Coordinates of C-alpha atoms in Angstrom, one line a residue:
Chain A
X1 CA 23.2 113.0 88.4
X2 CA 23.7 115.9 90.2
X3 CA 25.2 116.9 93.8
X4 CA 23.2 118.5 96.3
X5 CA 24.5 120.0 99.5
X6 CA 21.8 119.3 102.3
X7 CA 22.5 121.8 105.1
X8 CA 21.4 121.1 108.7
X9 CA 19.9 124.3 110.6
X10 CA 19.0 124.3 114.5
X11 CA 17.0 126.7 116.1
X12 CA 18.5 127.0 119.2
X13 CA 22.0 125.6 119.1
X14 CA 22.7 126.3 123.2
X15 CA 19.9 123.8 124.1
X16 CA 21.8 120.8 126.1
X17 CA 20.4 117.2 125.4
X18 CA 20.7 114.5 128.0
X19 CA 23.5 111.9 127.3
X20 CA 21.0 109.2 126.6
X21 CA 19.4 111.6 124.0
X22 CA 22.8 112.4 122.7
X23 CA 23.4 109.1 122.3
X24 CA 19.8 108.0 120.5
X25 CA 20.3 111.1 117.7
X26 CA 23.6 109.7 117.0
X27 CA 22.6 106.4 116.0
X28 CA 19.5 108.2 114.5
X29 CA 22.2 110.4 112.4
X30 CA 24.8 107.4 111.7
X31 CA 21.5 104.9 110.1
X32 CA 20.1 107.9 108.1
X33 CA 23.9 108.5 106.8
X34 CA 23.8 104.9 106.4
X35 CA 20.5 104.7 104.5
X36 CA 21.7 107.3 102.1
X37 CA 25.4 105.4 101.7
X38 CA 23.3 102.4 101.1
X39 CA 21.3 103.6 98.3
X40 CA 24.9 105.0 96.6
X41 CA 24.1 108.6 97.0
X42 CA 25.9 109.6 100.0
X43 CA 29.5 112.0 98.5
X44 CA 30.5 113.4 101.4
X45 CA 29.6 115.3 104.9
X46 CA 30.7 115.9 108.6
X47 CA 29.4 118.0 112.1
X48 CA 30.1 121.4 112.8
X49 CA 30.9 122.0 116.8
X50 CA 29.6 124.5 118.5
X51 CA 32.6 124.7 120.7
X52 CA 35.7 127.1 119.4
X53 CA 33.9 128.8 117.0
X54 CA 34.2 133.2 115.8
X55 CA 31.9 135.0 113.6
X56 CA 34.2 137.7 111.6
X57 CA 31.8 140.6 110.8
X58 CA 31.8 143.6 108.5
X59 CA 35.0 145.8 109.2
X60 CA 36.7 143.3 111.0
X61 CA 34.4 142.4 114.1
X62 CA 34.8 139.3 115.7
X63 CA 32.5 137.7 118.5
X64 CA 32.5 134.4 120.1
X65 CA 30.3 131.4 118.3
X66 CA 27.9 131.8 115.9
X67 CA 25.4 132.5 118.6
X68 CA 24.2 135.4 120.1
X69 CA 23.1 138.0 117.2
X70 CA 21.8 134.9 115.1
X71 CA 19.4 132.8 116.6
X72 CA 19.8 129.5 114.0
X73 CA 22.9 128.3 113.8
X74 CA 24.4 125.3 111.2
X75 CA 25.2 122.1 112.6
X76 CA 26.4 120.0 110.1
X77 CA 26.2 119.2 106.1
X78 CA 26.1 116.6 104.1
X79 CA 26.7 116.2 100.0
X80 CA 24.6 113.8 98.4
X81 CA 23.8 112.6 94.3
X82 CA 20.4 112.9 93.2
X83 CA 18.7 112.9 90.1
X84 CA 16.6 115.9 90.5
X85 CA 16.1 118.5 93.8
X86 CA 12.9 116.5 94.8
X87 CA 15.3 113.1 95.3
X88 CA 17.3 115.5 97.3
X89 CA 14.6 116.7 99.5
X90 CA 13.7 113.2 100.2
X91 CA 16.6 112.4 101.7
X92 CA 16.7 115.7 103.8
X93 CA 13.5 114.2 105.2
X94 CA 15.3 111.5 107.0
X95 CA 17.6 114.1 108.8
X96 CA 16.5 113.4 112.6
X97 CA 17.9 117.2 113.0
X98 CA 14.5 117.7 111.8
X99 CA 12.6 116.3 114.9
X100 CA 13.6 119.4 117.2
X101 CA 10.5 122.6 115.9
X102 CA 12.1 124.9 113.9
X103 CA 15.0 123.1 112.6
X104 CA 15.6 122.9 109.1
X105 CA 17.5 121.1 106.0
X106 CA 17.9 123.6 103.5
X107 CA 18.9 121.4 100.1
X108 CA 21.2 123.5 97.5
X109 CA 22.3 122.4 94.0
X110 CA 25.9 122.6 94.2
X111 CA 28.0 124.2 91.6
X112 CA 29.6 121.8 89.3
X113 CA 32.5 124.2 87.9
X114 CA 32.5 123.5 84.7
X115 CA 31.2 126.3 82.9
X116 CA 27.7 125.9 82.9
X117 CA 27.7 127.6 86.9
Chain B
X1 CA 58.3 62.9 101.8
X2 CA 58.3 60.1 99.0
X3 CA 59.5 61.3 95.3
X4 CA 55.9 61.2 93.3
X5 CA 54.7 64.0 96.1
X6 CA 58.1 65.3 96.5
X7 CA 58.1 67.6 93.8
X8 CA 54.8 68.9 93.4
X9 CA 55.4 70.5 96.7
X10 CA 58.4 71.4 96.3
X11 CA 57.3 73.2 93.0
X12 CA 54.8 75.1 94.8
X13 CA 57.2 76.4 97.3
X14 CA 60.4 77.0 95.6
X15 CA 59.6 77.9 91.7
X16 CA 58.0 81.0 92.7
X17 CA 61.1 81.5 94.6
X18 CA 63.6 80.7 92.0
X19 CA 61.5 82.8 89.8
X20 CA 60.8 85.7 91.6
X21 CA 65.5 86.3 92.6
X22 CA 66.1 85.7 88.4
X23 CA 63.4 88.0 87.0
X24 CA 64.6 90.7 89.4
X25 CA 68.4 90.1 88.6
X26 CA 67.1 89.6 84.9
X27 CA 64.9 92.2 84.4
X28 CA 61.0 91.7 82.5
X29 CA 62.5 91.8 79.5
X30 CA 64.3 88.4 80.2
X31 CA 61.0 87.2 82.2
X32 CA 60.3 84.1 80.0
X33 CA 63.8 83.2 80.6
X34 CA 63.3 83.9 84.4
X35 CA 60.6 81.0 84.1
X36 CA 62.3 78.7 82.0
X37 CA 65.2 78.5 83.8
X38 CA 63.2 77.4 87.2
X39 CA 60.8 75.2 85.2
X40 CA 63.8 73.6 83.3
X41 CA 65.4 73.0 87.0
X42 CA 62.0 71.0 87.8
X43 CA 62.3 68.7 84.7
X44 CA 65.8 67.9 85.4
X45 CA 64.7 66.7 89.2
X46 CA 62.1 65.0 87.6
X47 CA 64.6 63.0 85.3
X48 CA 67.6 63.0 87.6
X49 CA 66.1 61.8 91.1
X50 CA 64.1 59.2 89.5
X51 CA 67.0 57.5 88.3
X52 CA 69.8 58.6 91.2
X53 CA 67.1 58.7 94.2
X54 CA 66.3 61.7 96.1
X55 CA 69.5 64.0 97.2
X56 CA 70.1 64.7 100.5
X57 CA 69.4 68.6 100.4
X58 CA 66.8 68.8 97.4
X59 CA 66.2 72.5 97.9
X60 CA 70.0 72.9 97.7
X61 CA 69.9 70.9 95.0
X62 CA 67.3 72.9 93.2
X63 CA 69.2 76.7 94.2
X64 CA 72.3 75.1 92.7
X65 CA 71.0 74.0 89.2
X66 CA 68.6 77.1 88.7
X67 CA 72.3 78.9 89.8
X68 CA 74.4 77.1 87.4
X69 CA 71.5 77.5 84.6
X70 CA 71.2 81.4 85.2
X71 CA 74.8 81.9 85.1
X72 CA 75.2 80.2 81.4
X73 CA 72.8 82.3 80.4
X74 CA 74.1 85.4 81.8
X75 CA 77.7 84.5 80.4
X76 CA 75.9 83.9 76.9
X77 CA 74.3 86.8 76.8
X78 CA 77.4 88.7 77.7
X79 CA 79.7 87.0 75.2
X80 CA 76.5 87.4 72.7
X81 CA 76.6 91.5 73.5
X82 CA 80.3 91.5 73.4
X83 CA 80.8 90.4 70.3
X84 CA 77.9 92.2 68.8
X85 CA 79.5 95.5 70.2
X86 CA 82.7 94.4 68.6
X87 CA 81.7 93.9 65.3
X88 CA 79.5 97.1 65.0
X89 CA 81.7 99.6 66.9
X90 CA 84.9 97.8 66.9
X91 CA 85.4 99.4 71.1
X92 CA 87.5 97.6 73.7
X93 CA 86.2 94.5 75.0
X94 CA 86.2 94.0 78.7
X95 CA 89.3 92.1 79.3
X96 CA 87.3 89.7 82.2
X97 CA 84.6 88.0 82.2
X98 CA 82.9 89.3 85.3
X99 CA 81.3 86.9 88.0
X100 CA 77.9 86.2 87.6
X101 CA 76.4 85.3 91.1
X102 CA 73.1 84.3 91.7
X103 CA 72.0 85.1 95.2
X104 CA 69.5 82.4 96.2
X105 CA 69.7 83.4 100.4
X106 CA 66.5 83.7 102.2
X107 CA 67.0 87.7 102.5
X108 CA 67.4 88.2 98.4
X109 CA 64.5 85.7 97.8
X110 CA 62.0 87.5 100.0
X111 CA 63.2 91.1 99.0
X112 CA 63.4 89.9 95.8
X113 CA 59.6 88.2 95.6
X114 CA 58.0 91.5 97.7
X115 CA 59.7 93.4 94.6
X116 CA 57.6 91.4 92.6
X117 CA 54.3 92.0 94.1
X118 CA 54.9 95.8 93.8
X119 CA 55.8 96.0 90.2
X120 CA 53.3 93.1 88.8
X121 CA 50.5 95.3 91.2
X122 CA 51.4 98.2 89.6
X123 CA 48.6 100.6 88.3
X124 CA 49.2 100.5 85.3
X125 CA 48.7 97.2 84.9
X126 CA 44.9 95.9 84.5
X127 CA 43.5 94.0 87.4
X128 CA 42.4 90.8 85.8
X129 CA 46.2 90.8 84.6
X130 CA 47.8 91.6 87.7
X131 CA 45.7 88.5 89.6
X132 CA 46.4 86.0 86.5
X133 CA 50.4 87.4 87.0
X134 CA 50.1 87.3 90.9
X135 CA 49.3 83.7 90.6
X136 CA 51.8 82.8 88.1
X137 CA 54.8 84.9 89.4
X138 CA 54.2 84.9 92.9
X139 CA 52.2 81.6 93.8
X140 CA 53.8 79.6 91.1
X141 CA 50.7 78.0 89.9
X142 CA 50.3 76.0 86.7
X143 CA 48.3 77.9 83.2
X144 CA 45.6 74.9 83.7
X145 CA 45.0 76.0 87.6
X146 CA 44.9 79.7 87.2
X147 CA 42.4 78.4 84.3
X148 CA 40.3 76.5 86.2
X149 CA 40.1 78.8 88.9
X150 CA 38.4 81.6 86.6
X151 CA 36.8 78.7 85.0
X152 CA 38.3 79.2 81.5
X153 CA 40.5 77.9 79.1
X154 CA 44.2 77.8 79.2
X155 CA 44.3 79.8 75.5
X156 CA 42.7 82.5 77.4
X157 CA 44.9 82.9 80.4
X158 CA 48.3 82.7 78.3
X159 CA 47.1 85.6 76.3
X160 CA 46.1 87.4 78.9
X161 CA 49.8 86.4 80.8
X162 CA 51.3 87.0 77.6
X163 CA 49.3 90.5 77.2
X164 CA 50.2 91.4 80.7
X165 CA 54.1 91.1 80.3
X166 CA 54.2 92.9 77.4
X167 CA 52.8 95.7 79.4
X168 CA 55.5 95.5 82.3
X169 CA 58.0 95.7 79.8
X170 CA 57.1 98.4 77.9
X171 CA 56.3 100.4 80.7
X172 CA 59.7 99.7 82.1
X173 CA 58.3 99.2 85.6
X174 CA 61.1 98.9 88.3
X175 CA 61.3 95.7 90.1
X176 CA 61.6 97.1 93.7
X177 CA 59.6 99.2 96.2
X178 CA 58.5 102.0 96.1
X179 CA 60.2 105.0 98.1
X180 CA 57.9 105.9 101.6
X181 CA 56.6 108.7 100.0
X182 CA 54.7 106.3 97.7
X183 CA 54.6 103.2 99.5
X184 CA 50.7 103.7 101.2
X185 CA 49.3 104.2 97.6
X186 CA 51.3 101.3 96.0
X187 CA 50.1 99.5 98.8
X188 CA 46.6 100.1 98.6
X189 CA 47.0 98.9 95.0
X190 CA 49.2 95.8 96.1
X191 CA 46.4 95.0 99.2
X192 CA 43.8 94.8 97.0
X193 CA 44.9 92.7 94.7
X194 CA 45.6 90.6 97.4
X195 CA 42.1 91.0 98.7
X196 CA 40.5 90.0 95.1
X197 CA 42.8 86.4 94.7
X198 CA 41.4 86.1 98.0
X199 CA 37.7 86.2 97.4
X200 CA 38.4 84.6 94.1
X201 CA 39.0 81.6 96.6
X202 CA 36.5 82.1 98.5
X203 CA 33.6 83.1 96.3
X204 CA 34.8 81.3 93.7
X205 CA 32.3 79.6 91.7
X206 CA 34.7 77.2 90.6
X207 CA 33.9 73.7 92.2
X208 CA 37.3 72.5 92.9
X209 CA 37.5 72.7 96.5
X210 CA 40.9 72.1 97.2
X211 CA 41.9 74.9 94.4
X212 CA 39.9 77.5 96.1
X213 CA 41.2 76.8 99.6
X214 CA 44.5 77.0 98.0
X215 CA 43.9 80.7 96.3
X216 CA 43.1 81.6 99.7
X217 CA 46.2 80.7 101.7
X218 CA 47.9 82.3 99.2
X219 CA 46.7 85.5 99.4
X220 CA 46.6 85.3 103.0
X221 CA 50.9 84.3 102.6
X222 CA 51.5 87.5 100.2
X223 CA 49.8 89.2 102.9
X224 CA 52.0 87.5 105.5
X225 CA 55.2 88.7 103.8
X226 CA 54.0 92.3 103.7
X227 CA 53.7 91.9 107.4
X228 CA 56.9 90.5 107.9
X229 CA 58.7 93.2 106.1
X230 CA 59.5 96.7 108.1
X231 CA 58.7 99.1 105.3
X232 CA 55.4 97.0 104.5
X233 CA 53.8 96.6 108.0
X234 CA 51.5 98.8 108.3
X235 CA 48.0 98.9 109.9
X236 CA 45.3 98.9 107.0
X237 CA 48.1 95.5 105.8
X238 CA 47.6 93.7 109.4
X239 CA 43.7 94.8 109.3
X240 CA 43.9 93.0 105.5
X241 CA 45.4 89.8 107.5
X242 CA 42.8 89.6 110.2
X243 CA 39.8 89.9 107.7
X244 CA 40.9 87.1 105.7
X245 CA 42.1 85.0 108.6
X246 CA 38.1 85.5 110.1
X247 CA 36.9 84.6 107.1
X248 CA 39.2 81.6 106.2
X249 CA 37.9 80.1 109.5
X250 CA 34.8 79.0 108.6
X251 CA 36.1 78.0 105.4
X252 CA 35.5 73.9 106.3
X253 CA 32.0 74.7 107.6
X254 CA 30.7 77.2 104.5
X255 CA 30.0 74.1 102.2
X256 CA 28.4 70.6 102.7
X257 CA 30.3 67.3 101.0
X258 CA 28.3 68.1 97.7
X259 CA 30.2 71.4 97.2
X260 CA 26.7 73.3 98.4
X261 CA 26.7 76.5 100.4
X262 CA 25.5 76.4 103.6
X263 CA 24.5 79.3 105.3
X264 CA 26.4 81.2 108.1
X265 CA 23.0 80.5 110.6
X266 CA 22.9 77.3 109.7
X267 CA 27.1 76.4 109.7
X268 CA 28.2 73.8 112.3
X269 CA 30.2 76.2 114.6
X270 CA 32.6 73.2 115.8
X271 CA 33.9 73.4 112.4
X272 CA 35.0 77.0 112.8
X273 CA 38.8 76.9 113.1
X274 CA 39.5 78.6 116.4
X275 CA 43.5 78.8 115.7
X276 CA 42.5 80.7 112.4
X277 CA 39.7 83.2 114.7
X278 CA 42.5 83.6 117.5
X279 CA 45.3 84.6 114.7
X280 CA 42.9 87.1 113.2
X281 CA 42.1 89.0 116.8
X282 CA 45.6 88.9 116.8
X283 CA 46.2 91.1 113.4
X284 CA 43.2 93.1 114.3
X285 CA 45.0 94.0 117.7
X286 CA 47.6 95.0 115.8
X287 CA 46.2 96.9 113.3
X288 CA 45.0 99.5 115.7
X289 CA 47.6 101.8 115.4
X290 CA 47.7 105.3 113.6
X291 CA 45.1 106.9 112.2
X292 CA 44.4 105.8 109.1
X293 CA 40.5 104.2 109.1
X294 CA 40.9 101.6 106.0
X295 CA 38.0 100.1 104.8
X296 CA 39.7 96.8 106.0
X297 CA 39.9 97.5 109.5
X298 CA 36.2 97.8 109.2
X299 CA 35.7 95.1 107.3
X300 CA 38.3 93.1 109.6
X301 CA 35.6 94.1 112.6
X302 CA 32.7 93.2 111.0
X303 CA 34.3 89.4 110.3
X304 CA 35.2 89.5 114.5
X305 CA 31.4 90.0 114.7
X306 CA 30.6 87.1 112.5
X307 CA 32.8 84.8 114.9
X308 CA 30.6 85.7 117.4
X309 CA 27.4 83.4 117.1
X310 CA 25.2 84.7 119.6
X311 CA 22.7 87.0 118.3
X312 CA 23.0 90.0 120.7
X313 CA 21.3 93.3 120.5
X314 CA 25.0 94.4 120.7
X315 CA 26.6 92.5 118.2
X316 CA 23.9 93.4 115.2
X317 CA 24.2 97.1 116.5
X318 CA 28.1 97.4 115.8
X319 CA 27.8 95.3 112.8
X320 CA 25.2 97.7 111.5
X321 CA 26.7 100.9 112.6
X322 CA 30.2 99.4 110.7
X323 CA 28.1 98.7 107.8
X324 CA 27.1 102.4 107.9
X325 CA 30.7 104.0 108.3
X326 CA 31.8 101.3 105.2
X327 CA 29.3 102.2 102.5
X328 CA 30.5 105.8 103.6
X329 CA 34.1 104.7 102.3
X330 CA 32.6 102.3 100.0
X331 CA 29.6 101.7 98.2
X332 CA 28.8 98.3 96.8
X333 CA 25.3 96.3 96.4
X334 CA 26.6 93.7 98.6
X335 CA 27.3 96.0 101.5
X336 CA 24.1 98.2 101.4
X337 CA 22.6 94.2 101.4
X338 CA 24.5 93.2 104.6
X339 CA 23.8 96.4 105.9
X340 CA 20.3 96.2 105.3
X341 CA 20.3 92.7 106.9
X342 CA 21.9 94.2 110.0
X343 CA 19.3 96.8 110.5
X344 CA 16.7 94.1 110.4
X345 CA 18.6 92.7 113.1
X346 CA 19.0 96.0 115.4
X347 CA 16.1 97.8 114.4
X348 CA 13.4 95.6 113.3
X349 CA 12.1 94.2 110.2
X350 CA 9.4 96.6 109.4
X351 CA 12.3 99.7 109.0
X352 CA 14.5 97.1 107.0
X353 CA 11.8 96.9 104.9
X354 CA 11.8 100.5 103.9
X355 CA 15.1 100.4 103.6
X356 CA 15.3 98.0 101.0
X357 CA 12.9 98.9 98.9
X358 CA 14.7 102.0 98.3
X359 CA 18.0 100.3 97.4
X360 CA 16.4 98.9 94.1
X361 CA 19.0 96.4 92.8
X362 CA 16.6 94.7 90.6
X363 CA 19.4 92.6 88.5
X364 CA 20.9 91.1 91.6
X365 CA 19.3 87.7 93.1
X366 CA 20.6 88.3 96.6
X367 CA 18.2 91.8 96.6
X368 CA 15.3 89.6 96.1
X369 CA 16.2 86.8 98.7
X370 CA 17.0 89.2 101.4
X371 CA 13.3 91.0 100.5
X372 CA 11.9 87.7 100.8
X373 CA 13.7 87.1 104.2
X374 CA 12.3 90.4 105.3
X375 CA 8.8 89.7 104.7
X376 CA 8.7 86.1 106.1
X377 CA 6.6 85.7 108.8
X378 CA 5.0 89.4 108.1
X379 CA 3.4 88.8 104.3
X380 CA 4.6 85.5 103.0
X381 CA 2.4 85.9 100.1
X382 CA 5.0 88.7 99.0
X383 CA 8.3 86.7 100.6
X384 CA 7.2 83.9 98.3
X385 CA 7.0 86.1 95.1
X386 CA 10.3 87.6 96.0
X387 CA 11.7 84.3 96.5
X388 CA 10.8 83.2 92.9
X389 CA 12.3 86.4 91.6
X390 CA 15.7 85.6 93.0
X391 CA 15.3 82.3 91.5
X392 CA 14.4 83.2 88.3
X393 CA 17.9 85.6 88.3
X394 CA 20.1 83.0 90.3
X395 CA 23.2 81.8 88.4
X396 CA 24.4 78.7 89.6
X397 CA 23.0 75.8 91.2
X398 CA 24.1 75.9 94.8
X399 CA 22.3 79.6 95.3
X400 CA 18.9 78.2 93.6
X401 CA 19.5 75.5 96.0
X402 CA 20.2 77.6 98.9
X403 CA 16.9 79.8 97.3
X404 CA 15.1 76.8 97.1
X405 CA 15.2 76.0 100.7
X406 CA 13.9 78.9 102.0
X407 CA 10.9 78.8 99.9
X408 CA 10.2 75.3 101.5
X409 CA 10.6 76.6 104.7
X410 CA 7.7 78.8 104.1
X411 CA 5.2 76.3 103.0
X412 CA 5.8 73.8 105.8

């Protein structure tokens, strides 16, 4: 069983939901955490706010937030167990990040350290 | 109190005690004598109030012969120790005999018995063992009871006991509590051990009623005492005490007069003990302090949930949004089951349906009954098939019973 680091990627991070659709992508987020938890699979994972964030550049340059310059920005991750990338990608499928266009789940094979990586 | 009942309660309540102050003034390595001692004290009541009548203080009575008995043995051993050193190194022998008090005061006997729990909870110390030990040490319940409630046979228990002591002696375990730098890790060990003699009660598949309810009040008293003690009161502790307090309520409604489950929709709710529901808000209240999210205080909240009886949209949302942040903490088949009950409840049956299929726990008969719940009333050509699966994988009578039901249900 491996680890896999699913990666949650919004297109436009600045967009500003209503409260009520706030509130429905939570729940959406906390059952599809859930579902994944449920089957065993879930390691680890947490949000990334956009609030009080830097981007350090090359030679030292620092702007405000990961916006501006870069028009996708990553809003949360999670680590999951799966047998094989394709289980992986599954549960990326769930993500209801992936209801806004352009958003994406990028799934990575984590590193295991132990010599083989 | 008449004599026949007399001293089986008093056994319950005051060997543990007795045992608990001489096996921390002993030491493990003089365990067995800890134990003799206190059950020797029992015979002797036995013998002696039969014939003299009942005195006017037994539990005086009791302190004072365990006391007298503890200090002849501490003497002997002393003499014995002395006059070994004598003869091998030929040193000075103390010129007095010291004192050997036996402090039997409230105070020593609860420090003495949360001591206990700590060192018999200890890591290193396998969990089967430290639940057998837990029972013996700390509940003061008989080989044949700690037998029957694991449904074995007494052979088994005393070498596991026997096994277990061996281990806290050669480890060399201290008999006290750990320093606050340890204490919420030895806790969590302590707390679960707790938790386990408590479901052991409750999910017992033992059918002595009485027994079970007994394994439960116990926990839920070993609990108590961590509450009652500064160092120990913390909030994942209290969350611990509400969750078993919730759950012990509907302990006189969970089973029918023939020892059969009945189910929590189908429980007769004026058989829910409110003092028990009220005393667990209570602990739940006071467990809400800190920081520190314990996989108790969620499970404390999803019991408040189950005292509430009226299916509201509200109610199955929390429980299933709990359910979510607990498999997080924890995974196990029978919370990814509840959970997938739950969403059934919020979301709808068809989604549930999904959701179970994924979860794929093929050897487990509740799986199969909760698929054939799902697809009742939407394909009960399928519900019935799952039904019969969980039969054919069912265990013990009362859950083919409880099984059985619900495929009749279907047919009529």
């Amino acid at each position: 069983m491996n680890e896999y680091m699913l990666i949650l990627r919004h297109q436009d991070g600045k967009k500003i939901a209503s409260p009520e659709q706030m509130q429905i992508w939570m729940k959406q987020t906390m059952d599809w955490i859930g579902s994944i938890a449920a089957q065993g699979k879930f390691v680890e994972g947490n949000g990334l706010l956009f609030d009080d964030s830097k981007v350090v550049w090359h030679q030292g340059v620092v702007t405000d937030g990961p916006f501006g310059e870069i028009k996708e920005t990553i809003g949360g991750y999670m680590v999951v167990k799966a047998g094989s990338v394709e289980e992986a990608a599954e549960f990326a499928k769930g993500c209801p990040v992936l209801q806004g266009e352009g958003n994406s789940v990028e799934v990575r094979l984590m590193a295991k350290n132990d010599g083989t990586h | 109190m008449q004599q026949p009942e007399l001293i089986p309660h008093l056994f319950r309540t005051e060997y543990r005690k007795i045992v608990a102050v001489l096996c921390k003034r002993f030491g493990f390595y003089e365990m067995e004598t800890a134990e003799d001692i206190a059950s020797d004290t029992f015979m002797l009541a036995a013998q002696t109030w039969g014939l003299k009548g009942i005195p006017p203080n037994p539990v005086a009575w009791l302190y004072t012969v365990a006391k007298n008995k503890a200090k002849n043995f501490l003497h002997r051993q002393a003499t014995f120790s002395s006059k070994v050193a004598t003869a091998s190194a030929a040193t000075e022998t103390p010129s007095s005999i010291p004192e050997y008090e036996i402090d039997l005061s409230p105070q020593n006997i609860n420090d003495s018995q949360l001591q206990m729990m700590f060192a018999i909870c200890h890591p290193t110390i396998a969990r089967e063992a430290q639940i057998g030990l837990s029972l013996r040490i700390l509940c003061g319940f008989g080989i044949e009871e700690i037998a029957d409630a694991f449904l074995t046979n007494k052979e088994t228990i005393n070498k596991r006991l026997f096994r277990a002591k061996d281990k806290l002696r050669s480890t060399n375990i201290p008999i006290e509590l750990p320093g606050s730098s340890e204490i919420d890790e030895r806790l969590n060990a302590v707390l679960a051990t707790i938790y386990l003699l408590f479901s052991e009660g409750y999910y017992s598949i033992s059918n002595n009623n009485t027994l079970r309810k007994e394994l439960c009040f116990e926990a839920m008293r070993l609990c108590y005492m961590l509450v009652e003690n500064k160092q120990t009161n913390k909030p994942p502790v209290n969350a611990l005490l509400s969750l078993m307090c919730f759950h012990a309520s509907r302990f006189e409604a969970r089973m029918n007069e023939n020892g059969e489950l009945i189910l929590y929709d189908e429980q007769d709710t004026s058989l829910w003990d409110t003092d028990l529901i009220s005393k667990g808000s209570y602990f739940l209240n006071c467990s809400a302090t800190g920081n520190q999210l314990s996989k108790y205080h969620i499970e404390a909240a999803i019991a408040y949930w189950n005292t509430q009886k009226n299916d509201t949209r509200e109610k199955w949302e929390s429980v299933l949004q709990l359910y979510n942040r607990l498999l997080q903490i924890e995974y196990s088949p029978i919370a990814a089951l509840n959970r997938t009950f739950a969403l059934s409840k919020a979301n709808g049956k068809e989604e549930a349906i999904i959701e179970a299929e994924k979860l794929q726990l093929t050897s487990n008969h509740f799986y199969y009954t909760l698929l054939g719940e799902l697809y009742t009333g939407i394909d009960n050509v399928k519900a019935r098939s799952h039904f019969e699966q969980a039969l054919s994988l069912a265990k013990t009578n009362t859950d083919r019973g409880v099984i059985q039901r619900k495929v009749n249900q279907l047919t009529s």
